[in-house]
mmCIF file with all atom_site columns, C-alpha atoms in Angstrom:
data_model
loop_
_atom_site.group_PDB
_atom_site.id
_atom_site.type_symbol
_atom_site.label_atom_id
_atom_site.label_alt_id
_atom_site.label_comp_id
_atom_site.label_asym_id
_atom_site.label_entity_id
_atom_site.label_seq_id
_atom_site.pdbx_PDB_ins_code
_atom_site.Cartn_x
_atom_site.Cartn_y
_atom_site.Cartn_z
_atom_site.occupancy
_atom_site.B_iso_or_equiv
_atom_site.pdbx_formal_charge
_atom_site.auth_seq_id
_atom_site.auth_comp_id
_atom_site.auth_asym_id
_atom_site.auth_atom_id
_atom_site.pdbx_PDB_model_num
ATOM 1   C CA . ILE M 1 1   ? -39.818 -13.712 -15.720 1.00 61.00 ? 132 ILE M CA 1
ATOM 2   C CA . ALA M 1 2   ? -42.385 -14.423 -13.043 1.00 67.00 ? 133 ALA M CA 1
ATOM 3   C CA . GLY M 1 3   ? -40.101 -13.228 -10.263 1.00 72.00 ? 134 GLY M CA 1
ATOM 4   C CA . GLU M 1 4   ? -39.417 -14.442 -6.760  1.00 79.00 ? 135 GLU M CA 1
ATOM 5   C CA . GLY M 1 5   ? -42.207 -16.105 -4.851  1.00 75.00 ? 136 GLY M CA 1
ATOM 6   C CA . SER M 1 6   ? -43.858 -17.242 -8.073  1.00 73.00 ? 137 SER M CA 1
ATOM 7   C CA . TYR M 1 7   ? -44.531 -20.803 -9.163  1.00 72.00 ? 138 TYR M CA 1
ATOM 8   C CA . LEU M 1 8   ? -44.755 -22.271 -12.553 1.00 68.00 ? 139 LEU M CA 1
ATOM 9   C CA . VAL M 1 9   ? -47.095 -25.120 -13.254 1.00 73.00 ? 140 VAL M CA 1
ATOM 10  C CA . GLY M 1 10  ? -48.279 -27.103 -16.265 1.00 75.00 ? 141 GLY M CA 1
ATOM 11  C CA . ASN M 1 11  ? -46.803 -29.286 -18.864 1.00 78.00 ? 142 ASN M CA 1
ATOM 12  C CA . ALA M 1 12  ? -44.112 -26.862 -20.079 1.00 75.00 ? 143 ALA M CA 1
ATOM 13  C CA . ALA M 1 13  ? -42.774 -26.270 -16.512 1.00 73.00 ? 144 ALA M CA 1
ATOM 14  C CA . GLN M 1 14  ? -42.797 -30.027 -15.778 1.00 77.00 ? 145 GLN M CA 1
ATOM 15  C CA . GLN M 1 15  ? -41.024 -30.775 -19.056 1.00 76.00 ? 146 GLN M CA 1
ATOM 16  C CA . GLN M 1 16  ? -38.353 -28.232 -18.402 1.00 77.00 ? 147 GLN M CA 1
ATOM 17  C CA . ALA M 1 17  ? -37.733 -29.567 -14.857 1.00 77.00 ? 148 ALA M CA 1
ATOM 18  C CA . LEU M 1 18  ? -37.604 -33.117 -16.143 1.00 79.00 ? 149 LEU M CA 1
ATOM 19  C CA . GLN M 1 19  ? -35.109 -32.171 -18.850 1.00 76.00 ? 150 GLN M CA 1
ATOM 20  C CA . GLU M 1 20  ? -32.831 -30.355 -16.370 1.00 80.00 ? 151 GLU M CA 1
ATOM 21  C CA . ASN M 1 21  ? -32.941 -33.201 -13.778 1.00 82.00 ? 152 ASN M CA 1
ATOM 22  C CA . LEU M 1 22  ? -32.342 -35.889 -16.463 1.00 79.00 ? 153 LEU M CA 1
ATOM 23  C CA . ALA M 1 23  ? -29.402 -34.045 -17.948 1.00 78.00 ? 154 ALA M CA 1
ATOM 24  C CA . ARG M 1 24  ? -27.839 -33.758 -14.559 1.00 83.00 ? 155 ARG M CA 1
ATOM 25  C CA . GLU M 1 25  ? -28.430 -37.387 -13.689 1.00 85.00 ? 156 GLU M CA 1
ATOM 26  C CA . ILE M 1 26  ? -27.149 -38.667 -16.983 1.00 81.00 ? 157 ILE M CA 1
ATOM 27  C CA . LYS M 1 27  ? -23.882 -36.834 -16.486 1.00 83.00 ? 158 LYS M CA 1
ATOM 28  C CA . LEU M 1 28  ? -23.522 -38.518 -13.122 1.00 88.00 ? 159 LEU M CA 1
ATOM 29  C CA . ILE M 1 29  ? -24.497 -41.876 -14.468 1.00 86.00 ? 160 ILE M CA 1
ATOM 30  C CA . MET M 1 30  ? -22.075 -41.584 -17.375 1.00 83.00 ? 161 MET M CA 1
ATOM 31  C CA . GLY M 1 31  ? -19.268 -40.692 -14.922 1.00 87.00 ? 162 GLY M CA 1
ATOM 32  C CA . ILE M 1 32  ? -20.075 -43.561 -12.677 1.00 90.00 ? 163 ILE M CA 1
ATOM 33  C CA . ALA M 1 33  ? -20.366 -46.029 -15.660 1.00 85.00 ? 164 ALA M CA 1
ATOM 34  C CA . CYS M 1 34  ? -16.980 -44.868 -17.094 1.00 84.00 ? 165 CYS M CA 1
ATOM 35  C CA . ALA M 1 35  ? -15.321 -45.268 -13.609 1.00 89.00 ? 166 ALA M CA 1
ATOM 36  C CA . MET M 1 36  ? -16.855 -48.714 -13.170 1.00 89.00 ? 167 MET M CA 1
ATOM 37  C CA . ILE M 1 37  ? -15.879 -49.802 -16.670 1.00 86.00 ? 168 ILE M CA 1
ATOM 38  C CA . LEU M 1 38  ? -12.316 -48.541 -16.069 1.00 86.00 ? 169 LEU M CA 1
ATOM 39  C CA . LEU M 1 39  ? -12.152 -50.432 -12.805 1.00 89.00 ? 170 LEU M CA 1
ATOM 40  C CA . ILE M 1 40  ? -13.583 -53.713 -14.226 1.00 88.00 ? 171 ILE M CA 1
ATOM 41  C CA . LEU M 1 41  ? -11.286 -53.522 -17.281 1.00 86.00 ? 172 LEU M CA 1
ATOM 42  C CA . ALA M 1 42  ? -8.220  -52.602 -15.209 1.00 85.00 ? 173 ALA M CA 1
ATOM 43  C CA . LEU M 1 43  ? -8.779  -55.741 -13.156 1.00 87.00 ? 174 LEU M CA 1
ATOM 44  C CA . THR M 1 44  ? -9.404  -57.979 -16.158 1.00 85.00 ? 175 THR M CA 1
ATOM 45  C CA . THR M 1 45  ? -7.010  -56.787 -18.856 1.00 83.00 ? 176 THR M CA 1
ATOM 46  C CA . THR M 1 46  ? -3.274  -57.316 -19.274 1.00 82.00 ? 177 THR M CA 1
ATOM 47  C CA . SER M 1 47  ? -2.348  -53.632 -19.573 1.00 84.00 ? 178 SER M CA 1
ATOM 48  C CA . TRP M 1 48  ? -3.456  -50.460 -17.763 1.00 83.00 ? 179 TRP M CA 1
ATOM 49  C CA . PHE M 1 49  ? -3.709  -48.759 -21.166 1.00 88.00 ? 180 PHE M CA 1
ATOM 50  C CA . GLU M 1 50  ? -6.239  -51.123 -22.610 1.00 89.00 ? 181 GLU M CA 1
ATOM 51  C CA . PRO M 1 51  ? -9.263  -49.556 -20.757 1.00 89.00 ? 182 PRO M CA 1
ATOM 52  C CA . VAL M 1 52  ? -8.129  -46.126 -21.905 1.00 89.00 ? 183 VAL M CA 1
ATOM 53  C CA . LEU M 1 53  ? -7.953  -47.322 -25.480 1.00 91.00 ? 184 LEU M CA 1
ATOM 54  C CA . PHE M 1 54  ? -11.378 -48.876 -25.291 1.00 91.00 ? 185 PHE M CA 1
ATOM 55  C CA . LEU M 1 55  ? -12.965 -45.786 -23.738 1.00 91.00 ? 186 LEU M CA 1
ATOM 56  C CA . ALA M 1 56  ? -11.200 -43.559 -26.328 1.00 94.00 ? 187 ALA M CA 1
ATOM 57  C CA . VAL M 1 57  ? -12.540 -45.517 -29.233 1.00 95.00 ? 188 VAL M CA 1
ATOM 58  C CA . MET M 1 58  ? -16.040 -45.633 -27.793 1.00 94.00 ? 189 MET M CA 1
ATOM 59  C CA . GLY M 1 59  ? -15.810 -41.937 -27.013 1.00 94.00 ? 190 GLY M CA 1
ATOM 60  C CA . VAL M 1 60  ? -15.084 -41.107 -30.573 1.00 97.00 ? 191 VAL M CA 1
ATOM 61  C CA . ALA M 1 61  ? -18.030 -43.317 -31.682 1.00 97.00 ? 192 ALA M CA 1
ATOM 62  C CA . ILE M 1 62  ? -20.345 -41.616 -29.312 1.00 95.00 ? 193 ILE M CA 1
ATOM 63  C CA . LEU M 1 63  ? -19.217 -38.108 -30.389 1.00 95.00 ? 194 LEU M CA 1
ATOM 64  C CA . ILE M 1 64  ? -19.754 -39.028 -34.021 1.00 97.00 ? 195 ILE M CA 1
ATOM 65  C CA . ASN M 1 65  ? -23.161 -40.467 -33.270 1.00 95.00 ? 196 ASN M CA 1
ATOM 66  C CA . GLU M 1 66  ? -24.286 -37.350 -31.403 1.00 93.00 ? 197 GLU M CA 1
ATOM 67  C CA . GLY M 1 67  ? -22.972 -35.109 -34.122 1.00 93.00 ? 198 GLY M CA 1
ATOM 68  C CA . THR M 1 68  ? -24.678 -36.996 -36.885 1.00 94.00 ? 199 THR M CA 1
ATOM 69  C CA . ASN M 1 69  ? -28.051 -36.682 -35.164 1.00 91.00 ? 200 ASN M CA 1
ATOM 70  C CA . ILE M 1 70  ? -28.391 -33.489 -37.017 1.00 91.00 ? 201 ILE M CA 1
ATOM 71  C CA . ILE M 1 71  ? -29.774 -35.658 -39.953 1.00 90.00 ? 202 ILE M CA 1
ATOM 72  C CA . PHE M 1 72  ? -32.944 -36.253 -37.991 1.00 86.00 ? 203 PHE M CA 1
ATOM 73  C CA . PRO M 1 73  ? -35.649 -33.513 -37.872 1.00 85.00 ? 204 PRO M CA 1
ATOM 74  C CA . HIS M 1 74  ? -36.372 -34.144 -34.184 1.00 84.00 ? 205 HIS M CA 1
ATOM 75  C CA . ILE M 1 75  ? -34.747 -36.164 -31.451 1.00 85.00 ? 206 ILE M CA 1
ATOM 76  C CA . SER M 1 76  ? -36.491 -36.367 -28.071 1.00 83.00 ? 207 SER M CA 1
ATOM 77  C CA . PHE M 1 77  ? -34.550 -35.155 -24.983 1.00 80.00 ? 208 PHE M CA 1
ATOM 78  C CA . MET M 1 78  ? -34.913 -38.658 -23.525 1.00 82.00 ? 209 MET M CA 1
ATOM 79  C CA . THR M 1 79  ? -33.107 -40.150 -26.559 1.00 86.00 ? 210 THR M CA 1
ATOM 80  C CA . LYS M 1 80  ? -30.441 -37.489 -26.410 1.00 85.00 ? 211 LYS M CA 1
ATOM 81  C CA . SER M 1 81  ? -29.920 -38.196 -22.715 1.00 82.00 ? 212 SER M CA 1
ATOM 82  C CA . VAL M 1 82  ? -29.713 -42.014 -22.790 1.00 86.00 ? 213 VAL M CA 1
ATOM 83  C CA . ALA M 1 83  ? -28.198 -42.696 -26.203 1.00 90.00 ? 214 ALA M CA 1
ATOM 84  C CA . ALA M 1 84  ? -24.553 -42.185 -25.153 1.00 90.00 ? 215 ALA M CA 1
ATOM 85  C CA . ILE M 1 85  ? -24.741 -44.473 -22.112 1.00 89.00 ? 216 ILE M CA 1
ATOM 86  C CA . LEU M 1 86  ? -26.538 -47.161 -24.006 1.00 91.00 ? 217 LEU M CA 1
ATOM 87  C CA . GLN M 1 87  ? -24.111 -47.000 -26.992 1.00 93.00 ? 218 GLN M CA 1
ATOM 88  C CA . LEU M 1 88  ? -21.193 -47.310 -24.611 1.00 91.00 ? 219 LEU M CA 1
ATOM 89  C CA . ALA M 1 89  ? -22.674 -50.199 -22.667 1.00 89.00 ? 220 ALA M CA 1
ATOM 90  C CA . VAL M 1 90  ? -23.777 -52.176 -25.740 1.00 91.00 ? 221 VAL M CA 1
ATOM 91  C CA . SER M 1 91  ? -20.809 -51.703 -28.075 1.00 91.00 ? 222 SER M CA 1
ATOM 92  C CA . MET M 1 92  ? -17.791 -51.942 -25.667 1.00 90.00 ? 223 MET M CA 1
ATOM 93  C CA . ASP M 1 93  ? -17.611 -55.682 -26.355 1.00 91.00 ? 224 ASP M CA 1
ATOM 94  C CA . TYR M 1 94  ? -16.554 -55.146 -30.006 1.00 94.00 ? 225 TYR M CA 1
ATOM 95  C CA . SER M 1 95  ? -13.354 -53.470 -28.906 1.00 93.00 ? 226 SER M CA 1
ATOM 96  C CA . ILE M 1 96  ? -12.604 -56.285 -26.419 1.00 91.00 ? 227 ILE M CA 1
ATOM 97  C CA . PHE M 1 97  ? -13.143 -58.929 -29.078 1.00 93.00 ? 228 PHE M CA 1
ATOM 98  C CA . LEU M 1 98  ? -10.816 -57.306 -31.424 1.00 94.00 ? 229 LEU M CA 1
ATOM 99  C CA . LEU M 1 99  ? -8.020  -56.523 -28.951 1.00 93.00 ? 230 LEU M CA 1
ATOM 100 C CA . HIS M 1 100 ? -8.014  -60.018 -27.384 1.00 92.00 ? 231 HIS M CA 1
ATOM 101 C CA . THR M 1 101 ? -7.843  -61.578 -30.826 1.00 95.00 ? 232 THR M CA 1
ATOM 102 C CA . TYR M 1 102 ? -4.978  -59.291 -31.740 1.00 94.00 ? 233 TYR M CA 1
ATOM 103 C CA . LEU M 1 103 ? -3.028  -60.133 -28.630 1.00 92.00 ? 234 LEU M CA 1
ATOM 104 C CA . ARG M 1 104 ? -3.497  -63.849 -29.286 1.00 93.00 ? 235 ARG M CA 1
ATOM 105 C CA . ARG M 1 105 ? -2.391  -63.482 -32.880 1.00 94.00 ? 236 ARG M CA 1
ATOM 106 C CA . LYS M 1 106 ? 0.583   -61.349 -31.916 1.00 92.00 ? 237 LYS M CA 1
ATOM 107 C CA . MET M 1 107 ? 2.091   -64.271 -30.100 1.00 91.00 ? 238 MET M CA 1
ATOM 108 C CA . TYR M 1 108 ? 2.335   -66.217 -33.399 1.00 91.00 ? 239 TYR M CA 1
ATOM 109 C CA . CYS M 1 109 ? 3.141   -63.417 -35.851 1.00 89.00 ? 240 CYS M CA 1
ATOM 110 C CA . GLU M 1 110 ? 6.554   -61.749 -36.305 1.00 88.00 ? 241 GLU M CA 1
ATOM 111 C CA . GLU M 1 111 ? 5.045   -58.474 -37.544 1.00 93.00 ? 242 GLU M CA 1
ATOM 112 C CA . GLU M 1 112 ? 2.386   -56.480 -35.603 1.00 92.00 ? 243 GLU M CA 1
ATOM 113 C CA . ARG M 1 113 ? 0.572   -55.444 -38.895 1.00 93.00 ? 244 ARG M CA 1
ATOM 114 C CA . GLN M 1 114 ? 0.270   -59.121 -39.857 1.00 95.00 ? 245 GLN M CA 1
ATOM 115 C CA . ALA M 1 115 ? -1.088  -60.000 -36.410 1.00 95.00 ? 246 ALA M CA 1
ATOM 116 C CA . MET M 1 116 ? -3.737  -57.140 -36.778 1.00 95.00 ? 247 MET M CA 1
ATOM 117 C CA . ARG M 1 117 ? -4.766  -58.218 -40.241 1.00 95.00 ? 248 ARG M CA 1
ATOM 118 C CA . GLN M 1 118 ? -5.299  -61.777 -38.930 1.00 96.00 ? 249 GLN M CA 1
ATOM 119 C CA . ALA M 1 119 ? -7.078  -60.545 -35.894 1.00 95.00 ? 250 ALA M CA 1
ATOM 120 C CA . ILE M 1 120 ? -9.449  -58.489 -37.935 1.00 96.00 ? 251 ILE M CA 1
ATOM 121 C CA . LYS M 1 121 ? -10.059 -61.345 -40.312 1.00 96.00 ? 252 LYS M CA 1
ATOM 122 C CA . GLU M 1 122 ? -10.663 -63.757 -37.438 1.00 95.00 ? 253 GLU M CA 1
ATOM 123 C CA . SER M 1 123 ? -12.944 -61.547 -35.331 1.00 95.00 ? 254 SER M CA 1
ATOM 124 C CA . VAL M 1 124 ? -14.774 -59.516 -37.899 1.00 96.00 ? 255 VAL M CA 1
ATOM 125 C CA . SER M 1 125 ? -17.574 -62.135 -38.341 1.00 95.00 ? 256 SER M CA 1
ATOM 126 C CA . SER M 1 126 ? -18.348 -62.318 -34.685 1.00 94.00 ? 257 SER M CA 1
ATOM 127 C CA . ILE M 1 127 ? -18.092 -58.540 -34.225 1.00 96.00 ? 258 ILE M CA 1
ATOM 128 C CA . LEU M 1 128 ? -20.444 -57.941 -37.201 1.00 96.00 ? 259 LEU M CA 1
ATOM 129 C CA . ALA M 1 129 ? -22.842 -60.656 -36.078 1.00 96.00 ? 260 ALA M CA 1
ATOM 130 C CA . SER M 1 130 ? -23.021 -59.182 -32.605 1.00 95.00 ? 261 SER M CA 1
ATOM 131 C CA . GLY M 1 131 ? -23.477 -55.732 -34.145 1.00 96.00 ? 262 GLY M CA 1
ATOM 132 C CA . ALA M 1 132 ? -26.136 -56.859 -36.557 1.00 96.00 ? 263 ALA M CA 1
ATOM 133 C CA . THR M 1 133 ? -28.278 -58.430 -33.850 1.00 96.00 ? 264 THR M CA 1
ATOM 134 C CA . THR M 1 134 ? -27.991 -55.339 -31.702 1.00 95.00 ? 265 THR M CA 1
ATOM 135 C CA . ILE M 1 135 ? -28.887 -53.060 -34.663 1.00 96.00 ? 266 ILE M CA 1
ATOM 136 C CA . MET M 1 136 ? -32.008 -55.261 -35.401 1.00 95.00 ? 267 MET M CA 1
ATOM 137 C CA . GLY M 1 137 ? -32.984 -55.063 -31.731 1.00 93.00 ? 268 GLY M CA 1
ATOM 138 C CA . PHE M 1 138 ? -32.773 -51.297 -31.723 1.00 93.00 ? 269 PHE M CA 1
ATOM 139 C CA . LEU M 1 139 ? -34.522 -50.934 -35.075 1.00 93.00 ? 270 LEU M CA 1
ATOM 140 C CA . ALA M 1 140 ? -37.386 -52.965 -33.511 1.00 92.00 ? 271 ALA M CA 1
ATOM 141 C CA . LEU M 1 141 ? -37.846 -50.067 -31.193 1.00 89.00 ? 272 LEU M CA 1
ATOM 142 C CA . SER M 1 142 ? -38.805 -47.952 -34.247 1.00 86.00 ? 273 SER M CA 1
ATOM 143 C CA . PHE M 1 143 ? -42.026 -49.857 -34.462 1.00 87.00 ? 274 PHE M CA 1
ATOM 144 C CA . MET M 1 144 ? -43.282 -48.750 -31.051 1.00 83.00 ? 275 MET M CA 1
ATOM 145 C CA . SER M 1 145 ? -46.499 -46.697 -31.034 1.00 80.00 ? 276 SER M CA 1
ATOM 146 C CA . PHE M 1 146 ? -44.673 -44.077 -28.972 1.00 77.00 ? 277 PHE M CA 1
ATOM 147 C CA . SER M 1 147 ? -42.544 -41.613 -30.955 1.00 73.00 ? 278 SER M CA 1
ATOM 148 C CA . ILE M 1 148 ? -39.605 -41.968 -28.505 1.00 75.00 ? 279 ILE M CA 1
ATOM 149 C CA . GLY M 1 149 ? -39.153 -45.560 -29.767 1.00 81.00 ? 280 GLY M CA 1
ATOM 150 C CA . PHE M 1 150 ? -38.764 -44.415 -33.331 1.00 85.00 ? 281 PHE M CA 1
ATOM 151 C CA . ASP M 1 151 ? -36.118 -41.895 -32.789 1.00 88.00 ? 282 ASP M CA 1
ATOM 152 C CA . MET M 1 152 ? -34.324 -43.947 -30.044 1.00 91.00 ? 283 MET M CA 1
ATOM 153 C CA . GLY M 1 153 ? -34.253 -46.969 -32.396 1.00 91.00 ? 284 GLY M CA 1
ATOM 154 C CA . LEU M 1 154 ? -32.751 -44.951 -35.295 1.00 92.00 ? 285 LEU M CA 1
ATOM 155 C CA . VAL M 1 155 ? -30.214 -43.091 -33.088 1.00 94.00 ? 286 VAL M CA 1
ATOM 156 C CA . LEU M 1 156 ? -29.018 -46.203 -31.350 1.00 95.00 ? 287 LEU M CA 1
ATOM 157 C CA . SER M 1 157 ? -28.905 -48.331 -34.530 1.00 96.00 ? 288 SER M CA 1
ATOM 158 C CA . LYS M 1 158 ? -26.824 -45.560 -36.195 1.00 96.00 ? 289 LYS M CA 1
ATOM 159 C CA . GLY M 1 159 ? -24.703 -45.497 -33.057 1.00 96.00 ? 290 GLY M CA 1
ATOM 160 C CA . ILE M 1 160 ? -23.992 -49.195 -33.280 1.00 97.00 ? 291 ILE M CA 1
ATOM 161 C CA . VAL M 1 161 ? -23.011 -48.895 -36.939 1.00 97.00 ? 292 VAL M CA 1
ATOM 162 C CA . ILE M 1 162 ? -20.657 -46.041 -35.990 1.00 97.00 ? 293 ILE M CA 1
ATOM 163 C CA . SER M 1 163 ? -19.197 -48.117 -33.191 1.00 97.00 ? 294 SER M CA 1
ATOM 164 C CA . LEU M 1 164 ? -18.483 -50.993 -35.477 1.00 97.00 ? 295 LEU M CA 1
ATOM 165 C CA . VAL M 1 165 ? -16.750 -48.716 -37.946 1.00 97.00 ? 296 VAL M CA 1
ATOM 166 C CA . THR M 1 166 ? -14.628 -47.120 -35.231 1.00 97.00 ? 297 THR M CA 1
ATOM 167 C CA . VAL M 1 167 ? -13.713 -50.513 -33.780 1.00 96.00 ? 298 VAL M CA 1
ATOM 168 C CA . LEU M 1 168 ? -12.766 -51.961 -37.126 1.00 96.00 ? 299 LEU M CA 1
ATOM 169 C CA . PHE M 1 169 ? -10.904 -48.909 -38.512 1.00 96.00 ? 300 PHE M CA 1
ATOM 170 C CA . LEU M 1 170 ? -9.840  -46.507 -35.661 1.00 96.00 ? 301 LEU M CA 1
ATOM 171 C CA . MET M 1 171 ? -8.900  -49.079 -33.059 1.00 95.00 ? 302 MET M CA 1
ATOM 172 C CA . PRO M 1 172 ? -6.394  -50.978 -35.208 1.00 95.00 ? 303 PRO M CA 1
ATOM 173 C CA . ALA M 1 173 ? -4.750  -47.714 -36.085 1.00 94.00 ? 304 ALA M CA 1
ATOM 174 C CA . LEU M 1 174 ? -4.493  -46.751 -32.360 1.00 93.00 ? 305 LEU M CA 1
ATOM 175 C CA . ILE M 1 175 ? -3.179  -50.198 -31.411 1.00 89.00 ? 306 ILE M CA 1
#
């Protein structure tokens, strides 16, 4: 609107520049994080497909979390930017717990469904306990005096609940 050779100053211009830079950087960080996670999991898992399975389940959880943010009247751009990477980083362990328990149970069970039932039964308490402590930690952010803490706490807590549900219901189906 202002044309060439013009400069925009003030809070609105700074906010816009910050949002654009942050969006670009978060995409780069998410790509780097996924590549590093794939590399680490490829080196530490028994199958090349396990990392793909973990990222697929977490990807579904992240998409559901982002889609359900519509229930909130306002989510800060900072929360929108960092929620996915934090959800991925914090909830990846739940998938690992379940799969490793399943692989251990599979050695002793004749049927794969029976092994999965036993794996869920054996690992659900540690998965839910880990998830509950994470949820409480994120809900504590809601008590910050800054409004970013409130929406970040709610969005990330919801994200962990969604991650738990996808790990306990989607992941067994995919396995």
